[in-house]
Amino acid sequence: MIAFIHARWDFAALFLVLSVAAATIFVAALLLPNTSAQRS
Amino acid sequence: MTRDRISFLFINIGHFFDHLILLVFATVAALVLVREWGLSYSELIPYAIPGLIAFGVGALPAGWIADKWSREAMMVVFFIGLGVAAAATAFAETPLQIGVGLFLIGLFAAIYHPVGLAMVVEGRRRTSVPLAVNGVFWNMGVACAARLIDVAGWRAAFAVPGTVCITVGCAYAIFVYTGARHRLRTTVSERHDETVPDAKLTISRRSLFRVFAIVFFTTAVGGLIFQSTTFALPKVLEERLHELAGTSTEVGWYAFLVFAVAALAQLVVGYLVDRYPLRTVFACIAALQVVLFALMQQLAGAAALLVAVCFMLAVFGQIPINDVLIGRTTTSACFDSSSRSRWRQRRCQ
């Protein structure tokens, strides 16, 4: 992916892709149950 | 120093070599081979792909063999195999030869995570800080990879750590051979007794599936971010730090600085996830990444360096979260009320 993006665009495009990827992780993290409340 | 501590030190050193040797090529390709072999960055990077695939796929058989055979023996194979593969790669004369060397490096490096990390968390009550300490070692490995080629050239950057890795592997083999019986008799049986009560979580089956799905997704996407940033950073710094770094030596120094500072993130996050809700810490780290990657798109010079340090802090900080999340979830699955059979407990140990 790095080679592909670097050859066609530049690292600005790579950071855009990474920013979107991190946004999906943010949403996924919010869907986690609250583990601190589940300790017995 | 007790045998447990010495063993922990060996495992940490293994993590250091795992990422150091794996990432030497990323720096070598970005800063040296582009000039020496007259190939572009995008032409050189594909030669690393077979090795990176081997690094990922090889983890499955490595973990299986370790369970069937011996984790300690597999760590000996890891140290010596990785060292030999790295030393052999130093003799590469063509891109194809270096590709073969990187494949072998990836194959042996794949042993570490399913085996070494299992040994780090084995029987511990609180796993976050040991995992974070272990993580600092691989961060330093990544940092040293960026520095090494400037000190001794690209061939030595493979040969020197390869040789040291073989030496450490021999020392570890002697350590395992002399103390295997002692360790089996004492630590394993005692440790498991103290692990069970603290690790018990009560998550419903439905929540468990949801957590597994999230863990799968965030680990995959997080892996993409981690590999992209660590692999590309030397080249990113070379392109964005024209004012600050005119030579490959200076770029190497800045890459070392970024990785070394970012290594601290694992300790901080390891501390935080033991004390605050995992979801909150995870969401904050992910939000930071979104903002920092977006900021980095057009930055150059000192501002780019500062943001690079910050996003690598966030990227490295996510690693212990994934490890702890997997550890807590699998422990919960093992000790859930519906799965208390001896078979399940044995499988999860």
PDB file of N, CA and C in Angstrom, chain B residues 1 9 48 95 113-114 126 128 148 179 222 246 281 285 313 332 340:
ATOM      1  N   MET B   1      19.380 -11.838  40.610  1.00  0.00           N
ATOM      2  CA  MET B   1      18.230 -11.822  39.695  1.00  0.00           C
ATOM      3  C   MET B   1      17.628 -13.230  39.602  1.00  0.00           C
ATOM      4  N   LEU B   9      13.800 -10.970  30.784  1.00  0.00           N
ATOM      5  CA  LEU B   9      14.789 -10.148  30.076  1.00  0.00           C
ATOM      6  C   LEU B   9      15.092 -10.744  28.695  1.00  0.00           C
ATOM      7  N   ALA B  48       9.889  -6.406   0.097  1.00  0.00           N
ATOM      8  CA  ALA B  48       9.642  -6.704   1.520  1.00  0.00           C
ATOM      9  C   ALA B  48       8.326  -7.447   1.719  1.00  0.00           C
ATOM     10  N   PRO B  95      18.187  -7.222  -5.684  1.00  0.00           N
ATOM     11  CA  PRO B  95      16.901  -7.069  -4.979  1.00  0.00           C
ATOM     12  C   PRO B  95      16.222  -8.410  -4.712  1.00  0.00           C
ATOM     13  N   HIS B 113       5.704 -13.272  18.360  1.00  0.00           N
ATOM     14  CA  HIS B 113       4.472 -12.771  18.985  1.00  0.00           C
ATOM     15  C   HIS B 113       3.579 -13.851  19.585  1.00  0.00           C
ATOM     16  N   PRO B 114       3.314 -14.968  18.869  1.00  0.00           N
ATOM     17  CA  PRO B 114       2.482 -15.992  19.515  1.00  0.00           C
ATOM     18  C   PRO B 114       3.195 -16.719  20.660  1.00  0.00           C
ATOM     19  N   ARG B 126      -1.538  -8.956  36.749  1.00  0.00           N
ATOM     20  CA  ARG B 126      -1.678  -7.706  35.986  1.00  0.00           C
ATOM     21  C   ARG B 126      -0.728  -7.781  34.797  1.00  0.00           C
ATOM     22  N   SER B 128      -0.785  -5.592  32.002  1.00  0.00           N
ATOM     23  CA  SER B 128      -0.589  -4.384  31.199  1.00  0.00           C
ATOM     24  C   SER B 128       0.837  -3.845  31.278  1.00  0.00           C
ATOM     25  N   LEU B 148      21.057   2.402  12.853  1.00  0.00           N
ATOM     26  CA  LEU B 148      22.135   1.452  12.629  1.00  0.00           C
ATOM     27  C   LEU B 148      22.880   1.642  11.311  1.00  0.00           C
ATOM     28  N   GLY B 179      17.868 -24.831  33.387  1.00  0.00           N
ATOM     29  CA  GLY B 179      16.843 -24.568  34.390  1.00  0.00           C
ATOM     30  C   GLY B 179      15.435 -25.004  34.041  1.00  0.00           C
ATOM     31  N   GLY B 222      -5.574  -1.434  13.062  1.00  0.00           N
ATOM     32  CA  GLY B 222      -4.453  -0.906  13.844  1.00  0.00           C
ATOM     33  C   GLY B 222      -3.129  -1.421  13.308  1.00  0.00           C
ATOM     34  N   GLY B 246      19.606  17.264   6.268  1.00  0.00           N
ATOM     35  CA  GLY B 246      20.091  17.278   4.903  1.00  0.00           C
ATOM     36  C   GLY B 246      20.718  15.968   4.474  1.00  0.00           C
ATOM     37  N   VAL B 281      -9.858   4.929  27.342  1.00  0.00           N
ATOM     38  CA  VAL B 281      -8.451   5.113  26.941  1.00  0.00           C
ATOM     39  C   VAL B 281      -8.300   4.831  25.440  1.00  0.00           C
ATOM     40  N   ILE B 285      -7.138   7.452  22.419  1.00  0.00           N
ATOM     41  CA  ILE B 285      -5.954   7.187  21.573  1.00  0.00           C
ATOM     42  C   ILE B 285      -6.346   7.230  20.089  1.00  0.00           C
ATOM     43  N   LEU B 313       3.449   8.339  19.196  1.00  0.00           N
ATOM     44  CA  LEU B 313       3.038   8.083  20.588  1.00  0.00           C
ATOM     45  C   LEU B 313       1.669   7.406  20.604  1.00  0.00           C
ATOM     46  N   SER B 332     -11.842 -14.121  29.865  1.00  0.00           N
ATOM     47  CA  SER B 332     -13.261 -14.173  30.160  1.00  0.00           C
ATOM     48  C   SER B 332     -13.903 -15.376  29.502  1.00  0.00           C
ATOM     49  N   ARG B 340     -16.563 -24.031  32.217  1.00  0.00           N
ATOM     50  CA  ARG B 340     -15.634 -24.322  33.294  1.00  0.00           C
ATOM     51  C   ARG B 340     -15.079 -25.745  33.240  1.00  0.00           C
TER      52      ARG B 340
END
